[in-house]
Coordinates of C-alpha atoms in Angstrom, one line a residue:
X983 CA -22.4 31.4 22.1
X984 CA -21.7 35.3 22.8
X985 CA -18.1 35.3 21.0
X986 CA -20.2 33.2 17.3
X987 CA -22.7 36.1 17.7
X988 CA -22.9 37.5 14.3
X989 CA -24.6 40.6 13.2
X990 CA -26.8 38.6 10.5
X991 CA -28.2 36.7 13.4
X992 CA -29.0 39.9 16.1
X993 CA -30.7 41.4 12.6
X994 CA -33.0 37.9 12.0
X995 CA -34.0 37.3 15.5
X996 CA -35.1 41.1 16.1
X997 CA -36.4 41.1 12.5
X998 CA -34.5 44.7 11.5
X999 CA -31.7 45.3 8.8
X1000 CA -28.3 45.0 9.1
X1001 CA -27.6 48.6 9.2
X1002 CA -29.7 49.4 11.8
X1003 CA -28.0 46.3 14.1
X1004 CA -24.5 48.2 13.1
X1005 CA -25.9 51.4 14.4
X1006 CA -27.4 50.1 17.7
X1007 CA -24.5 48.0 18.5
X1008 CA -22.4 51.6 18.0
X1009 CA -24.7 53.5 19.6
X1010 CA -25.2 55.5 16.4
X1011 CA -28.4 58.3 16.0
X1012 CA -31.5 57.4 12.9
X1013 CA -32.3 54.0 15.1
X1014 CA -36.3 54.0 16.0
X1015 CA -37.2 53.5 19.3
X1016 CA -39.1 50.7 18.8
X1017 CA -36.3 48.9 16.0
X1018 CA -33.9 50.0 19.4
X1019 CA -35.7 48.1 21.6
X1020 CA -36.2 45.4 18.9
X1021 CA -33.2 44.5 18.9
X1022 CA -31.2 45.1 22.9
X1023 CA -34.3 42.4 23.5
X1024 CA -32.2 40.2 20.3
X1025 CA -28.9 41.0 22.4
X1026 CA -30.0 40.0 26.3
X1027 CA -31.5 36.5 24.6
X1028 CA -28.6 36.1 23.0
X1029 CA -26.7 36.8 26.0
X1030 CA -24.5 39.1 23.3
X1031 CA -20.6 40.5 24.8
X1032 CA -19.7 43.3 22.2
X1033 CA -15.6 43.2 21.9
X1034 CA -15.0 46.0 23.3
X1035 CA -11.5 46.0 21.2
X1036 CA -13.0 45.3 18.1
X1037 CA -15.4 48.4 18.4
X1038 CA -12.7 50.6 19.5
X1039 CA -10.7 50.1 16.4
X1040 CA -13.9 50.2 14.5
X1041 CA -13.9 53.8 15.8
X1042 CA -10.4 55.0 13.8
X1043 CA -9.6 58.1 16.1
X1044 CA -6.4 58.7 17.9
X1045 CA -6.6 60.1 21.5
X1046 CA -3.2 61.8 23.8
X1047 CA -3.1 61.4 26.8
X1048 CA -0.9 63.8 29.4
X1049 CA 1.8 62.9 32.2
X1050 CA 2.3 65.3 34.6
X1051 CA 5.1 64.8 36.8
X1052 CA 7.2 66.3 38.9
X1053 CA 10.7 67.4 37.6
X1054 CA 13.3 64.7 38.0
X1055 CA 16.5 62.5 37.6
X1056 CA 16.9 60.1 35.7
X1057 CA 17.4 57.9 38.5
X1058 CA 14.6 58.5 40.0
X1059 CA 11.0 57.2 41.3
X1060 CA 9.2 59.7 39.0
X1061 CA 11.3 57.8 35.9
X1062 CA 10.1 54.6 36.6
X1063 CA 6.6 56.2 36.4
X1064 CA 6.8 57.9 33.4
X1065 CA 8.7 54.5 31.7
X1066 CA 5.4 52.0 32.9
X1067 CA 3.1 54.3 31.5
X1068 CA 5.1 54.5 27.7
X1069 CA 5.0 50.4 28.1
X1070 CA 1.8 50.5 28.4
X1071 CA 1.4 53.1 25.5
X1072 CA 3.9 51.1 23.0
X1073 CA 1.3 47.7 24.1
X1074 CA -1.7 49.6 22.7
X1075 CA -0.2 51.0 19.8
X1076 CA -3.3 50.0 17.9
X1077 CA -5.4 52.0 18.9
X1078 CA -3.4 54.8 17.9
X1079 CA -3.0 56.3 21.1
X1080 CA -0.2 59.1 22.2
X1081 CA 1.4 60.0 25.1
X1082 CA 2.7 63.6 26.2
X1083 CA 4.7 64.2 29.3
X1084 CA 5.2 67.7 31.1
X1085 CA 6.9 68.7 33.8
X1086 CA 6.8 71.1 36.8
X1087 CA 8.7 72.7 39.5
X1088 CA 7.4 70.9 42.6
X1089 CA 8.4 73.5 44.7
X1090 CA 6.9 75.8 43.1
X1091 CA 2.7 76.2 42.8
X1092 CA 3.0 78.9 39.8
X1093 CA 5.4 76.4 37.9
X1094 CA 2.6 74.2 37.9
X1095 CA 0.2 76.8 36.9
X1096 CA 2.0 77.7 33.5
X1097 CA 2.1 74.1 32.7
X1098 CA -1.1 73.3 33.0
X1099 CA -2.9 76.9 31.2
X1100 CA -0.4 75.6 28.5
X1101 CA -1.7 71.6 28.4
X1102 CA -4.9 72.4 28.5
X1103 CA -5.0 74.4 24.8
X1104 CA -4.6 71.2 23.3
X1105 CA -7.7 69.4 25.4
X1106 CA -6.3 65.9 26.2
X1107 CA -8.6 62.5 26.5
X1108 CA -7.0 62.2 29.7
X1109 CA -4.6 63.4 32.5
X1110 CA -2.2 61.7 34.4
X1111 CA -1.4 63.9 37.5
X1112 CA 1.1 64.3 40.2
X1113 CA -0.4 66.5 42.2
X1114 CA 0.9 70.4 43.7
X1115 CA -0.9 71.5 46.8
X1116 CA -4.3 70.8 47.1
X1117 CA -5.5 74.4 46.4
X1118 CA -3.4 74.9 42.9
X1119 CA -4.4 71.2 41.9
X1120 CA -7.8 72.0 42.5
X1121 CA -8.2 75.1 39.8
X1122 CA -6.2 72.3 37.5
X1123 CA -9.3 69.3 37.9
X1124 CA -12.0 71.8 38.3
X1125 CA -10.9 72.7 34.3
X1126 CA -10.7 68.9 33.8
X1127 CA -14.3 68.6 35.3
X1128 CA -16.1 71.1 33.3
X1129 CA -14.2 70.1 29.9
X1130 CA -15.2 66.1 31.1
X1131 CA -11.9 65.3 30.6
X1132 CA -11.2 62.6 33.4
X1133 CA -7.7 62.2 35.2
X1134 CA -5.8 59.8 37.6
X1135 CA -4.3 60.8 40.6
X1136 CA -0.4 60.0 41.3
X1137 CA 1.0 59.1 44.7
X1138 CA -1.2 62.0 46.3
X1139 CA -5.0 60.8 47.0
X1140 CA -6.8 64.1 47.4
X1141 CA -10.4 62.5 47.3
X1142 CA -12.6 66.1 47.3
X1143 CA -10.9 66.1 43.6
X1144 CA -12.7 63.3 42.4
X1145 CA -10.3 61.6 40.5
X1146 CA -11.8 58.8 38.4
X1147 CA -8.8 57.1 40.2
X1148 CA -5.8 56.7 42.3
X1149 CA -2.2 55.0 42.2
X1150 CA -0.5 54.9 45.0
X1151 CA 0.8 53.9 48.7
X1152 CA -1.4 54.5 51.8
X1153 CA 0.5 56.9 52.5
X1154 CA -0.1 57.1 56.4
X1155 CA -0.1 53.3 57.5
X1156 CA 2.8 53.1 55.2
X1157 CA 4.8 54.6 57.5
X1158 CA 3.2 52.9 60.4
X1159 CA 4.0 50.0 58.5
X1160 CA 7.8 51.1 58.5
X1161 CA 7.9 52.4 62.3
X1162 CA 6.8 49.1 63.2
X1163 CA 9.2 47.0 60.6
X1164 CA 12.1 49.1 62.0
X1165 CA 11.7 48.8 66.0
X1166 CA 11.1 45.4 65.0
X1167 CA 14.3 44.3 62.6
X1168 CA 16.8 46.7 64.8
X1169 CA 15.8 45.8 67.8
X1170 CA 19.0 44.2 68.7
X1171 CA 21.3 46.5 67.3
X1172 CA 19.5 49.7 69.5
X1173 CA 19.3 47.8 72.8
X1174 CA 23.4 47.1 71.5
X1175 CA 23.4 50.1 71.6
X1176 CA 21.5 50.8 74.3
X1177 CA 20.8 53.5 72.2
X1178 CA 16.9 55.6 72.1
X1179 CA 18.1 57.7 69.0
X1180 CA 16.6 57.8 65.7
X1181 CA 17.6 59.9 62.7
X1182 CA 14.7 60.9 60.4
X1183 CA 16.0 62.1 57.4
X1184 CA 13.6 64.6 55.7
X1185 CA 13.8 66.6 52.4
X1186 CA 12.7 70.0 52.0
X1187 CA 13.2 72.3 49.9
X1188 CA 12.6 76.1 51.6
X1189 CA 12.1 74.7 55.4
X1190 CA 9.0 72.5 53.3
X1191 CA 8.8 68.9 53.6
X1192 CA 8.5 68.1 49.8
X1193 CA 5.6 66.4 49.6
X1194 CA 2.6 65.5 50.8
X1195 CA 3.4 61.4 50.5
X1196 CA 6.7 62.4 52.8
X1197 CA 4.8 64.4 55.2
X1198 CA 1.9 61.8 55.5
X1199 CA 4.6 58.9 55.9
X1200 CA 6.2 60.9 59.0
X1201 CA 2.5 61.4 60.6
X1202 CA 1.9 57.3 60.5
X1203 CA 5.9 56.3 61.9
X1204 CA 6.0 58.9 64.5
X1205 CA 2.1 57.8 65.8
X1206 CA 2.9 53.8 65.6
X1207 CA 6.5 55.4 67.6
X1208 CA 4.8 57.7 70.1
X1209 CA 1.7 55.0 70.6
X1210 CA 4.4 52.4 71.5
X1211 CA 8.2 53.7 72.4
X1212 CA 7.5 56.9 74.0
X1213 CA 10.8 57.6 75.2
X1214 CA 12.3 57.1 72.1
X1215 CA 14.2 60.5 70.7
X1216 CA 13.4 61.4 67.4
X1217 CA 16.2 64.1 65.7
X1218 CA 15.7 65.5 62.1
X1219 CA 18.0 65.9 59.6
X1220 CA 16.9 68.2 57.1
X1221 CA 17.9 67.1 53.2
X1222 CA 18.0 70.2 51.7
X1223 CA 18.1 69.7 47.5
X1224 CA 19.6 72.2 46.9
X1225 CA 22.7 72.0 48.4
X1226 CA 26.1 70.0 46.8
X1227 CA 26.8 66.7 47.7
X1228 CA 29.6 68.0 50.0
X1229 CA 27.6 70.3 51.7
X1230 CA 25.3 67.7 52.5
X1231 CA 28.0 64.9 53.3
X1232 CA 30.3 67.9 55.7
X1233 CA 26.2 68.3 57.4
X1234 CA 25.8 64.4 58.0
X1235 CA 29.7 64.7 59.4
X1236 CA 28.3 67.6 62.1
X1237 CA 25.2 65.5 62.7
X1238 CA 26.3 62.3 63.8
X1239 CA 29.5 64.6 65.6
X1240 CA 26.8 66.5 67.2
X1241 CA 24.7 63.1 68.0
X1242 CA 27.0 60.2 69.2
X1243 CA 24.2 58.3 69.9
X1244 CA 22.6 57.8 66.7
X1245 CA 22.9 54.6 65.0
X1246 CA 19.8 54.5 63.0
X1247 CA 18.2 56.2 59.9
X1248 CA 14.6 56.9 58.6
X1249 CA 14.1 58.6 55.4
X1250 CA 10.2 58.7 53.4
X1251 CA 11.8 59.6 50.2
X1252 CA 13.7 58.0 47.7
X1253 CA 17.1 59.6 48.4
X1254 CA 18.2 57.4 51.6
X1255 CA 21.3 56.4 49.0
X1256 CA 22.3 60.0 50.2
X1257 CA 23.7 58.5 53.2
X1258 CA 24.0 55.0 51.9
X1259 CA 26.1 56.3 49.8
X1260 CA 28.0 58.7 52.8
X1261 CA 27.9 55.8 55.1
X1262 CA 30.1 54.0 52.1
X1263 CA 32.7 57.0 50.8
X1264 CA 32.9 57.4 54.8
X1265 CA 33.2 53.7 55.8
X1266 CA 31.1 54.3 58.7
X1267 CA 29.9 50.9 59.4
X1268 CA 27.5 51.5 62.7
X1269 CA 25.0 53.2 61.0
X1270 CA 21.5 51.3 60.0
X1271 CA 19.0 53.2 56.8
X1272 CA 15.7 52.3 56.1
X1273 CA 14.5 54.1 53.0
X1274 CA 11.7 54.4 50.5
X1275 CA 11.6 53.1 47.1
X1276 CA 13.7 50.5 44.8
X1277 CA 15.7 52.9 42.6
X1278 CA 18.8 52.1 41.1
X1279 CA 21.4 54.1 43.9
X1280 CA 19.5 52.6 46.6
X1281 CA 19.3 49.4 45.4
X1282 CA 23.4 49.8 44.8
X1283 CA 23.2 50.5 48.1
X1284 CA 21.6 48.2 49.8
X1285 CA 23.2 45.4 47.6
X1286 CA 26.5 46.6 49.2
X1287 CA 25.5 47.2 52.8
X1288 CA 24.8 50.4 53.3
X1289 CA 20.9 50.3 53.4
X1290 CA 19.3 47.7 55.6
X1291 CA 15.7 47.5 54.3
X1292 CA 13.3 50.0 51.7
X1293 CA 9.8 49.7 51.1
X1294 CA 9.0 49.7 48.4
X1295 CA 5.7 50.5 45.7
X1296 CA 6.4 49.1 42.2
X1297 CA 6.8 52.6 41.0
X1298 CA 7.0 51.0 37.1
X1299 CA 3.9 49.2 37.8
X1300 CA 1.6 52.8 38.9
X1301 CA 3.1 54.3 35.6
X1302 CA 1.4 51.0 33.4
X1303 CA -1.8 50.7 35.4
X1304 CA -2.6 54.3 35.6
X1305 CA -2.2 54.6 31.3
X1306 CA -4.6 51.2 31.1
X1307 CA -7.1 52.3 33.5
X1308 CA -7.3 55.8 31.6
X1309 CA -7.5 53.6 28.4
X1310 CA -10.2 51.6 29.9
X1311 CA -12.5 54.3 30.9
X1312 CA -11.8 56.4 27.8
X1313 CA -11.1 54.1 25.1
X1314 CA -13.1 50.7 26.3
X1315 CA -16.0 53.1 27.6
X1316 CA -15.4 50.7 30.9
X1317 CA -16.5 50.9 34.3
X1318 CA -12.9 51.2 36.6
X1319 CA -11.7 51.3 40.4
X1320 CA -11.5 54.4 42.2
X1321 CA -8.8 53.6 44.7
X1322 CA -5.7 51.2 44.0
X1323 CA -3.6 51.0 46.9
X1324 CA -0.2 49.3 46.0
X1325 CA 1.6 46.9 48.2
X1326 CA 3.8 47.8 50.1
X1327 CA 7.2 45.3 49.7
X1328 CA 9.8 45.5 52.0
X1329 CA 13.8 45.1 50.3
X1330 CA 16.8 44.2 51.7
X1331 CA 20.3 42.5 51.1
X1332 CA 18.8 39.1 50.7
X1333 CA 16.0 39.7 48.0
X1334 CA 16.6 42.4 46.4
X1335 CA 17.5 40.2 43.2
X1336 CA 13.8 39.5 43.2
X1337 CA 12.8 42.3 42.8
X1338 CA 11.5 43.1 39.4
X1339 CA 10.9 46.9 39.1
X1340 CA 9.4 46.1 35.6
X1341 CA 8.1 43.2 35.6
X1342 CA 3.9 42.9 35.6

């Protein structure tokens, strides 16, 4: 019945004018407390549920949302986030929503600070944010709170910043999961090679781990190994983004010469393809690799067999649902879920074709 209730019906039951009912439904002023109470009682009696989409359209206003991401190349994990958010915007074009995307240098806090200072001048209706370090990010989010601008954190969960919502993996548990799968899936080849050494490829810039997510995943991985395989030795390999491909290939050559017993590699960034492509070019077939994120170049290496397993986290969906959540909260005025952990998906050559990165 609720879908068939007309304003005229509500007015007749409450004993007020149609105009008064309309003002109450749209929370407009110039309604006496007595009249408002009558309308609210009639709404409850009729089990009236407002059409939030129709109400939002009737407001005939526009909305601007910001998407703040690290700088990236076109095949990166962040690109899929961006594409998902853009698709969610297109799906809601009737509501006059626009999405403005900004990029900062993740390894330069001043870059983030300059960017957000410029962006705040336009006073967006909501923000999707991949945070920089917590202290730098806090200065921005405090300003967002002061201006009643809701924001969603993406990738790294920082509850102290009090976001409207969060989307991403539970990074520590995903690292723990990676270790458990790593040891189970590679148990045979580890035993066959009688190796207790694992290469951990860590993406760094200026000697610092590239993201909090990476650090948390590594912590979870190490925690499992220490608890269950304390004799296993983890040997770090630092992947410096500032180095050219030829320099990295030379570093890898030197690493495997120095560590001939290493036949297994794990990395917690989206650049497992760096070692996957190196293995293909060098025609090495005795190294087993596990990494993160089903980006295009990782997918190609999985299909060619130079990467054994990828842990995927549906980046496209994250971008889509972040925008949808802002839409629900800001435009439709609905309550939203605060923490949204993405499912962990393990991809290998045999099921890579069935992973749909853009499917919702």
